[in-house]
PDB file of C-alpha atoms in Angstrom:
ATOM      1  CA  UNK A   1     -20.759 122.971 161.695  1.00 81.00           C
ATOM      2  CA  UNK A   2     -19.470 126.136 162.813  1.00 94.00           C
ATOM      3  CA  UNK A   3     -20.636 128.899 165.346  1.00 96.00           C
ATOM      4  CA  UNK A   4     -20.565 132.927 164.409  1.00 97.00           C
ATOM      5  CA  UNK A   5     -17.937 133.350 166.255  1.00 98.00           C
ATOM      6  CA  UNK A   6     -15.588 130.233 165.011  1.00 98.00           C
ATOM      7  CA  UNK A   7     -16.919 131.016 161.174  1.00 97.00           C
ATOM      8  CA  UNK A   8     -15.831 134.875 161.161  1.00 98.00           C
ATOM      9  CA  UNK A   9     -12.676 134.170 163.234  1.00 98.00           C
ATOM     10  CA  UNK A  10     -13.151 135.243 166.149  1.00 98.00           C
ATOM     11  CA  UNK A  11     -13.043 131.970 168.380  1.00 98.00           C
ATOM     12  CA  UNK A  12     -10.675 129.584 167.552  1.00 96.00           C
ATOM     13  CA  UNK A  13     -12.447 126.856 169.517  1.00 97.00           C
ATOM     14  CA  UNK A  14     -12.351 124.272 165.876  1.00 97.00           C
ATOM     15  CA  UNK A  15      -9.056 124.399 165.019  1.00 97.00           C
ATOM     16  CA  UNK A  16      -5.958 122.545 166.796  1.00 97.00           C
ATOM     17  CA  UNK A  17      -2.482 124.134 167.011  1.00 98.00           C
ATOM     18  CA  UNK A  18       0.588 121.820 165.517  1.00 98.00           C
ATOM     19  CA  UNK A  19       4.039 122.634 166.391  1.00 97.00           C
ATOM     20  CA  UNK A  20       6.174 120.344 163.409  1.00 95.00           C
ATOM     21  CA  UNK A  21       5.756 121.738 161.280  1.00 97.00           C
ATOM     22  CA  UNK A  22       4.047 125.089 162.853  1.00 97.00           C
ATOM     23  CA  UNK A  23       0.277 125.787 161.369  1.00 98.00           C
ATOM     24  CA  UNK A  24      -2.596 125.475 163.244  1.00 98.00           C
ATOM     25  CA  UNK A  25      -6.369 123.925 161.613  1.00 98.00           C
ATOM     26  CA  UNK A  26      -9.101 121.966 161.842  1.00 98.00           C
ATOM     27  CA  UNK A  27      -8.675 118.101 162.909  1.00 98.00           C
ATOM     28  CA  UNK A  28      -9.615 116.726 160.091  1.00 98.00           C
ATOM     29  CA  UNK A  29      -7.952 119.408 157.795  1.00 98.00           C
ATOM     30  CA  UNK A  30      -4.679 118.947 159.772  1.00 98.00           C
ATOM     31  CA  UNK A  31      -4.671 114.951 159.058  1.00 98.00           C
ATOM     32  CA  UNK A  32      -5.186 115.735 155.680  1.00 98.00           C
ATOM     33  CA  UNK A  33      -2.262 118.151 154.969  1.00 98.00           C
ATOM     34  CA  UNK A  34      -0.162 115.605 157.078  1.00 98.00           C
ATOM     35  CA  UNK A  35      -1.054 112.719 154.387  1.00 98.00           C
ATOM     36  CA  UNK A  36      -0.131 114.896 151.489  1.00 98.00           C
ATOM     37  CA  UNK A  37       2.805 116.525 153.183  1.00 98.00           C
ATOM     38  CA  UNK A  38       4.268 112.208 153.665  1.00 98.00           C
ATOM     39  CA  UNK A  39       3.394 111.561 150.180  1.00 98.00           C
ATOM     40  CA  UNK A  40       5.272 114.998 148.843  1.00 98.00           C
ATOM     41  CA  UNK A  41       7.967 113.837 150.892  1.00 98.00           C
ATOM     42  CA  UNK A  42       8.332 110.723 148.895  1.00 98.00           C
ATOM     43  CA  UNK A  43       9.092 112.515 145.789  1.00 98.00           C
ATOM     44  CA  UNK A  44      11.379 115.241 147.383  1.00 98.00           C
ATOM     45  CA  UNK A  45       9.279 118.178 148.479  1.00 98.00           C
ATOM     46  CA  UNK A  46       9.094 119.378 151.645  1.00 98.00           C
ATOM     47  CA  UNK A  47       5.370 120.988 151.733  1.00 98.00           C
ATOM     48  CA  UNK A  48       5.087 123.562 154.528  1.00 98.00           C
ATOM     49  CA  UNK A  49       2.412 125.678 156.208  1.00 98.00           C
ATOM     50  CA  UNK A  50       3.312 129.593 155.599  1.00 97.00           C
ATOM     51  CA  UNK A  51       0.284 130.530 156.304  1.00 97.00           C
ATOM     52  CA  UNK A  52      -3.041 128.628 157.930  1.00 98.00           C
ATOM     53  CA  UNK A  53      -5.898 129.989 160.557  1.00 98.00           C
ATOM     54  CA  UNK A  54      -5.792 133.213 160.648  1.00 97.00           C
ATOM     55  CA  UNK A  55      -7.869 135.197 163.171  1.00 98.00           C
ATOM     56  CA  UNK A  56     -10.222 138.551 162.703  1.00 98.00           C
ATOM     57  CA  UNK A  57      -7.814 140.654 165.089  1.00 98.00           C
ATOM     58  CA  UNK A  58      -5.146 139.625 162.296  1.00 98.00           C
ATOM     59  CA  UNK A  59      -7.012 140.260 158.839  1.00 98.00           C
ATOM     60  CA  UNK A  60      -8.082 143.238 160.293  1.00 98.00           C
ATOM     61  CA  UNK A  61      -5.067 144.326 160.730  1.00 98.00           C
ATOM     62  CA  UNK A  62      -3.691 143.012 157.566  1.00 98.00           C
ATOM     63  CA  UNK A  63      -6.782 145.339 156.087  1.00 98.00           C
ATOM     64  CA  UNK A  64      -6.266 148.644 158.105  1.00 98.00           C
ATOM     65  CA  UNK A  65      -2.516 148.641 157.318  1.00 98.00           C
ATOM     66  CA  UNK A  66      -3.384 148.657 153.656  1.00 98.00           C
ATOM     67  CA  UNK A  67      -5.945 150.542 153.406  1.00 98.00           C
ATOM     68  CA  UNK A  68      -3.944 153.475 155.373  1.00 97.00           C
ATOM     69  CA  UNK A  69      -0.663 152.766 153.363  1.00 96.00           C
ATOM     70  CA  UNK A  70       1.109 151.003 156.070  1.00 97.00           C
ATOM     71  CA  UNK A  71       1.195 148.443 153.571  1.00 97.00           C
ATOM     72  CA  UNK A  72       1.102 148.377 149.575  1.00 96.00           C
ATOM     73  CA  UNK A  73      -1.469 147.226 147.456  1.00 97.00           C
ATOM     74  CA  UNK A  74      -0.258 144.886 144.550  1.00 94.00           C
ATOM     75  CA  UNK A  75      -1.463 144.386 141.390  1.00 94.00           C
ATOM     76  CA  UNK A  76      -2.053 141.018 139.273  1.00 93.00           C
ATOM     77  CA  UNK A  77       1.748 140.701 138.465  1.00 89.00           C
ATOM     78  CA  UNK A  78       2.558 141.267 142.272  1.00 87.00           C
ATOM     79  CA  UNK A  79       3.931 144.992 141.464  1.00 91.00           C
ATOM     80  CA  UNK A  80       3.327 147.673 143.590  1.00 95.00           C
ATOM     81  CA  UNK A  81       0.581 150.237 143.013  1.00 96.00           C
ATOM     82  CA  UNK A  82       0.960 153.862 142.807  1.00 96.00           C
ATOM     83  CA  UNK A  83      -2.112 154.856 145.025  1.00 94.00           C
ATOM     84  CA  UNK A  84      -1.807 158.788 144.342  1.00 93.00           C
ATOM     85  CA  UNK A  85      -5.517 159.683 143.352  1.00 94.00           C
ATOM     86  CA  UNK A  86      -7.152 156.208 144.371  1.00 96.00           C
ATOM     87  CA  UNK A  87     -10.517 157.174 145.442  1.00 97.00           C
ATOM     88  CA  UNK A  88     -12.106 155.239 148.666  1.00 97.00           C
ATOM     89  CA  UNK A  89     -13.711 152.865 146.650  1.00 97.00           C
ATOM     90  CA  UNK A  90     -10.666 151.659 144.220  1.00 97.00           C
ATOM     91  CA  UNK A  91      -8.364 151.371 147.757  1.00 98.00           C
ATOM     92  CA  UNK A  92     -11.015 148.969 149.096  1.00 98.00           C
ATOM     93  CA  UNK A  93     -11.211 146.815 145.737  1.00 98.00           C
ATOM     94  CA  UNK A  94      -7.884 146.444 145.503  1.00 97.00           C
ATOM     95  CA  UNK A  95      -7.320 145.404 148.966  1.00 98.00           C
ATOM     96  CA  UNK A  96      -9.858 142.697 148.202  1.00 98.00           C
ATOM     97  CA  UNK A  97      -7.798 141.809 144.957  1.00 97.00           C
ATOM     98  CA  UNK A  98      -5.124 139.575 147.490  1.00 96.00           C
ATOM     99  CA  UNK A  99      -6.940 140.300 151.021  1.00 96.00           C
ATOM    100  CA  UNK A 100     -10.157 138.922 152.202  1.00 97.00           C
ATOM    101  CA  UNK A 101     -12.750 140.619 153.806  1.00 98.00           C
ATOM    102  CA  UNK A 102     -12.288 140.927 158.127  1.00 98.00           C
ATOM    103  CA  UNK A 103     -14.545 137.834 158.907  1.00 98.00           C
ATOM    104  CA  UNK A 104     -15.187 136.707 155.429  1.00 98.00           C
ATOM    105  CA  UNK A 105     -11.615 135.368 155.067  1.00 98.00           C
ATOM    106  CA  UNK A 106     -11.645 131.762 154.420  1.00 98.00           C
ATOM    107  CA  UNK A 107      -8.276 131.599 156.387  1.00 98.00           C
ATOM    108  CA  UNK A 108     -10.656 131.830 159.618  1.00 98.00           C
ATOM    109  CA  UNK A 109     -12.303 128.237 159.218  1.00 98.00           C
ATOM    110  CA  UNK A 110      -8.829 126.243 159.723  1.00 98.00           C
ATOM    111  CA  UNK A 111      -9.576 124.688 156.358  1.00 98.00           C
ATOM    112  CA  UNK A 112      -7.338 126.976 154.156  1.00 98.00           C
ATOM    113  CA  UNK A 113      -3.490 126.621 153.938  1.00 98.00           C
ATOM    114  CA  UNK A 114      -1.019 128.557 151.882  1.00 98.00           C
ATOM    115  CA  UNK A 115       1.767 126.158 151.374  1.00 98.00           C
ATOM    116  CA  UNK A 116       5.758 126.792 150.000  1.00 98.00           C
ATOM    117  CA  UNK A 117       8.448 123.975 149.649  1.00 98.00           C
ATOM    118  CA  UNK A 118      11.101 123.972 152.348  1.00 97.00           C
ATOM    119  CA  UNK A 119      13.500 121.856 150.173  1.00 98.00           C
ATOM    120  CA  UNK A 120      13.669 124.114 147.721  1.00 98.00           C
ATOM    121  CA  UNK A 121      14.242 127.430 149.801  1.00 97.00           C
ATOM    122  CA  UNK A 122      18.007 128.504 150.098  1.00 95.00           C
ATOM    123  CA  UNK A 123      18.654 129.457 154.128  1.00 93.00           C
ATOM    124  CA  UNK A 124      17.013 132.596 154.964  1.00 94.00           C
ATOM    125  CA  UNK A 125      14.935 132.785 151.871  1.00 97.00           C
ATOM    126  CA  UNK A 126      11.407 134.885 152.773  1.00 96.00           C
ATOM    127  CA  UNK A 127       8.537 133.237 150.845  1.00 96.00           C
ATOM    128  CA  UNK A 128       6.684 136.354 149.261  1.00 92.00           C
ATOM    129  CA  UNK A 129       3.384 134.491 147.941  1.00 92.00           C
ATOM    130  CA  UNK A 130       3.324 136.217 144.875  1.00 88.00           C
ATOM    131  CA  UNK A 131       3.320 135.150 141.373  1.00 88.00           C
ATOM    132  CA  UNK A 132       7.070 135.059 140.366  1.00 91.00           C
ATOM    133  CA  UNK A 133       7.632 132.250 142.688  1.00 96.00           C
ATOM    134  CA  UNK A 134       5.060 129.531 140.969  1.00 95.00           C
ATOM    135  CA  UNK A 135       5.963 130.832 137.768  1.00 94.00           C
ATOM    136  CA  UNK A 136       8.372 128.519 135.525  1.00 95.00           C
ATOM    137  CA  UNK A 137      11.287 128.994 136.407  1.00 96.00           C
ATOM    138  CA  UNK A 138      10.116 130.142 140.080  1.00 97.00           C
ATOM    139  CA  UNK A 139      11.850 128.703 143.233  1.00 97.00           C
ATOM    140  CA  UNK A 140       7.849 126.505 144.027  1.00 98.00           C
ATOM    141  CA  UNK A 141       7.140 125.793 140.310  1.00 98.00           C
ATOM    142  CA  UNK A 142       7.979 122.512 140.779  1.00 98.00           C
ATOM    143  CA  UNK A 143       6.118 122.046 143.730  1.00 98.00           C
ATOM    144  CA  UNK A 144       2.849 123.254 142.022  1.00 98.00           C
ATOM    145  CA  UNK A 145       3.455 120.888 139.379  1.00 98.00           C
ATOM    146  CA  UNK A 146       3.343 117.951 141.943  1.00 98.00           C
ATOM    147  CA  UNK A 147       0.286 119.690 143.399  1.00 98.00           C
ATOM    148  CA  UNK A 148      -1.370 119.696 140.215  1.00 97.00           C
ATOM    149  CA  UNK A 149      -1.693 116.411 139.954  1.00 97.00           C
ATOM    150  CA  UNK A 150      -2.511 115.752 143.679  1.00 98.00           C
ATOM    151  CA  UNK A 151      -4.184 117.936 145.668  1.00 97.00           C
ATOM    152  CA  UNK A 152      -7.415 115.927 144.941  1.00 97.00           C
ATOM    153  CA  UNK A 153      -6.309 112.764 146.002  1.00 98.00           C
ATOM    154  CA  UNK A 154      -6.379 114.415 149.909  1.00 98.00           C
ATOM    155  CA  UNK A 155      -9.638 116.505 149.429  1.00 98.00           C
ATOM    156  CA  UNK A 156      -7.539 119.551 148.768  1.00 98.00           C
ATOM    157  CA  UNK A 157      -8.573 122.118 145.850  1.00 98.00           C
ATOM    158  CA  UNK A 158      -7.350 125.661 144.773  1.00 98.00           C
ATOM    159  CA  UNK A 159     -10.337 127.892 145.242  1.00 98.00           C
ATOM    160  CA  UNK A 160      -8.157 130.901 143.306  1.00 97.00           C
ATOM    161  CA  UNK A 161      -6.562 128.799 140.815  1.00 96.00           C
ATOM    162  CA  UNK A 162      -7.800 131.343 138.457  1.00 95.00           C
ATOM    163  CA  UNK A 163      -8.791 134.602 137.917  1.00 95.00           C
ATOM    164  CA  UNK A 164     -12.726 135.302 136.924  1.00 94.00           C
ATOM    165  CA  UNK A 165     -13.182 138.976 138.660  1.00 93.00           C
ATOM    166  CA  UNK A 166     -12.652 138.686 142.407  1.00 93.00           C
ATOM    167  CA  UNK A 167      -9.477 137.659 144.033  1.00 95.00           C
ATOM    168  CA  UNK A 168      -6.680 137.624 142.145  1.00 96.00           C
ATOM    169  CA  UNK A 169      -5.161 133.614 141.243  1.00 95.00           C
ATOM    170  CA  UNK A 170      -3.175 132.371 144.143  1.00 96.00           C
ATOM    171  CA  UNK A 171      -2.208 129.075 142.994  1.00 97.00           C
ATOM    172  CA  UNK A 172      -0.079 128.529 147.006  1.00 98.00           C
ATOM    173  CA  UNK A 173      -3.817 128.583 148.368  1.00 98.00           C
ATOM    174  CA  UNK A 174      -4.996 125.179 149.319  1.00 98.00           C
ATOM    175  CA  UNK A 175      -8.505 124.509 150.888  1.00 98.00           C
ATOM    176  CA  UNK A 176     -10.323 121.463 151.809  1.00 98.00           C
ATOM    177  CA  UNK A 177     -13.109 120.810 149.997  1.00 98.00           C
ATOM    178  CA  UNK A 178     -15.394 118.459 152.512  1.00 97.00           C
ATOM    179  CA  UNK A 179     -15.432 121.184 155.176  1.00 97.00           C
ATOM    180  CA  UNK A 180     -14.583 124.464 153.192  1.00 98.00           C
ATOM    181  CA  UNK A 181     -17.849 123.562 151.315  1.00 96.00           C
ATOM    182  CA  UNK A 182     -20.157 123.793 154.507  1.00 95.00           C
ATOM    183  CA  UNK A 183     -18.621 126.498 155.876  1.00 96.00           C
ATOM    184  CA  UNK A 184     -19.164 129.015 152.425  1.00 96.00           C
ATOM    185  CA  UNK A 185     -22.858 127.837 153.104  1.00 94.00           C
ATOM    186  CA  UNK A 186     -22.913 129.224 156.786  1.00 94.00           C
ATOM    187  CA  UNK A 187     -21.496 132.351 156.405  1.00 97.00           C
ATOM    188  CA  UNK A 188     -24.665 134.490 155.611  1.00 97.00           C
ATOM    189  CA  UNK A 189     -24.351 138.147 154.438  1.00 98.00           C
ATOM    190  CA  UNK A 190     -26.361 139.153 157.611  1.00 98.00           C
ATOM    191  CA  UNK A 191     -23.648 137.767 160.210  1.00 98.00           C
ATOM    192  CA  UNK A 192     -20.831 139.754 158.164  1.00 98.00           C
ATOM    193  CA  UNK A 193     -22.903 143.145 158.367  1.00 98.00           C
ATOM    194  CA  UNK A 194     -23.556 142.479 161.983  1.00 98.00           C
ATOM    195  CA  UNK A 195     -19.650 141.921 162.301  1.00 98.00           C
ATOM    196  CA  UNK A 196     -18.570 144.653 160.138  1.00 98.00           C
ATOM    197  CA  UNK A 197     -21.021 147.351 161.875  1.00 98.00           C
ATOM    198  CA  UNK A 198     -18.947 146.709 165.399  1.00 97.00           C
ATOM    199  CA  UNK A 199     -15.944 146.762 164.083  1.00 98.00           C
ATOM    200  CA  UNK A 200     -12.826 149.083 163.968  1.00 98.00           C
ATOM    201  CA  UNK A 201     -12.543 148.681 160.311  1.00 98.00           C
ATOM    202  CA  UNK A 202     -11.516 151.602 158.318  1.00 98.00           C
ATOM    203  CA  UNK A 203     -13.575 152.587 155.244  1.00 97.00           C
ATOM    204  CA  UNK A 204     -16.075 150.761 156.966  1.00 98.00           C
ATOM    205  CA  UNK A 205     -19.441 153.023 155.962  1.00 98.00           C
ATOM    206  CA  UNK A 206     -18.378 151.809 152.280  1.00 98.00           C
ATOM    207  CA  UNK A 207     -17.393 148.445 153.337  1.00 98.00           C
ATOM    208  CA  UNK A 208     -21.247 148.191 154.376  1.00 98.00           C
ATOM    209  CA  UNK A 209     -22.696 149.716 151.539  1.00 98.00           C
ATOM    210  CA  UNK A 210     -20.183 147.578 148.787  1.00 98.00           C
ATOM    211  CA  UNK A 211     -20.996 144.835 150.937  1.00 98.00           C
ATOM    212  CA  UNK A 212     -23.274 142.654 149.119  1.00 98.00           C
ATOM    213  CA  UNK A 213     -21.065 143.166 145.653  1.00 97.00           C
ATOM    214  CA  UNK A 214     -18.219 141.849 147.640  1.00 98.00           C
ATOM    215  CA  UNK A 215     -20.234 138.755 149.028  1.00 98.00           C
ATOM    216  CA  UNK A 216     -20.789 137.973 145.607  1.00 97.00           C
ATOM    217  CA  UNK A 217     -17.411 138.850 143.903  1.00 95.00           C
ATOM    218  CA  UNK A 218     -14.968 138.142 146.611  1.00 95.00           C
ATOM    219  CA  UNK A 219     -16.713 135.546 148.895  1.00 96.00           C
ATOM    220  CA  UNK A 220     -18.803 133.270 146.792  1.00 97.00           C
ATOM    221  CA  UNK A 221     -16.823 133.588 143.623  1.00 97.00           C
ATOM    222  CA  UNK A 222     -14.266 130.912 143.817  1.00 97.00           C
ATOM    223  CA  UNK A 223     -12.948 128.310 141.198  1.00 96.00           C
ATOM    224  CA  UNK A 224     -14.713 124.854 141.758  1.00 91.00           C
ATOM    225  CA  UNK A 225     -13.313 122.274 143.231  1.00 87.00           C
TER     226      UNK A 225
END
């Protein structure tokens, strides 16, 4: 279904670019979100795209800025981490406990979208994608209560709904299922070494040698749909 290059997000040859609202996925993804996004409307919500395809020049980025400090590493509660003392190792697994892997993030298939609720934002309001906001009493808890009971009907499913020792729960992350499911299947430890070994990632001598512990913690450990 996918090439290397589309599956570790470095083409973006399978996904289509929308403008209202702004996100850019696959086709058939895209229709999808649009059907759920008319049938939120109906009961008040205004279900937006914050965050959709993303490419490898931008998760690598995303990863070399936090690895190097640029940018802080959270923990479960989405508080920030004192990293005085972290060793290599515990910067790269906690990265990985709210960023994917450069080419193993499922954000480079056009099948994932992190979604917020535009009615319920006040003007100027930055969505921060961390727990607080689903939380009861959180500006999109009623929004994830609606998604609860249909993300399904679309093909949609929560592959972090909960935490079981990779990624930590990131209830705003919807993927879908019929092509999400093929693509997990395609990408093969051997084309993220391959990736990896070229890139400019930092820590990436470790990266390689944790590598098959994060295929299996971070990659293929998801929630069912």
């Amino acid at each position: 279904m996918f090439s290397e290059l589309e599956i570790t997000g470095r083409a973006r040859s399978h996904i289509i670019q929308h403008f209202e609202p702004r996100f850019a996925a696959h086709p058939e993804v895209a229709d999808a979100f649009f059907a759920m996004r008319a049938a939120a409307k109906k009961d008040g919500f205004d279900l937006l795209p914050f965050s959709s395809f993303r490419d490898f020049a931008t998760q690598l980025r995303i990863w070399n800025y936090k690895y190097t400090g640029r940018k802080p590493l959270y923990d479960m509660q989405g508080q920030v981490r004192n990293r005085d003392n972290m060793s290599e190792e515990e910067i790269i697994w906690h990265i990985l406990d709210w960023s994917a892997l450069p080419a193993a993030s499922r954000h480079h298939w056009g099948t994932e979208i992190d979604v917020v609720d535009g009615a319920a934002m006040p003007e100027h309001y930055q969505p921060k994608l961390l727990p607080e906001e689903v939380a009861q009493g959180g500006i999109f808890h009623s929004l994830h209560q609606w998604l609860d009971e249909h993300i399904q009907e679309f093909g949609f499913f929560r592959p972090y709904r909960q935490f079981q020792g990779g990624m930590f729960p990131e209830p705003w992350h919807l993927s879908y299922q019929p092509i999400a499911s093929q693509a997990i299947q395609d990408l093969k430890i051997e084309i993220l070494a391959d990736v990896i070994s070229q890139s400019e990632i930092a820590g990436k001598d470790l990266v390689l040698k944790l590598l098959p512990d994060i295929y299996q913690k971070h990659i293929l450990n998801i929630c069912a749909a």
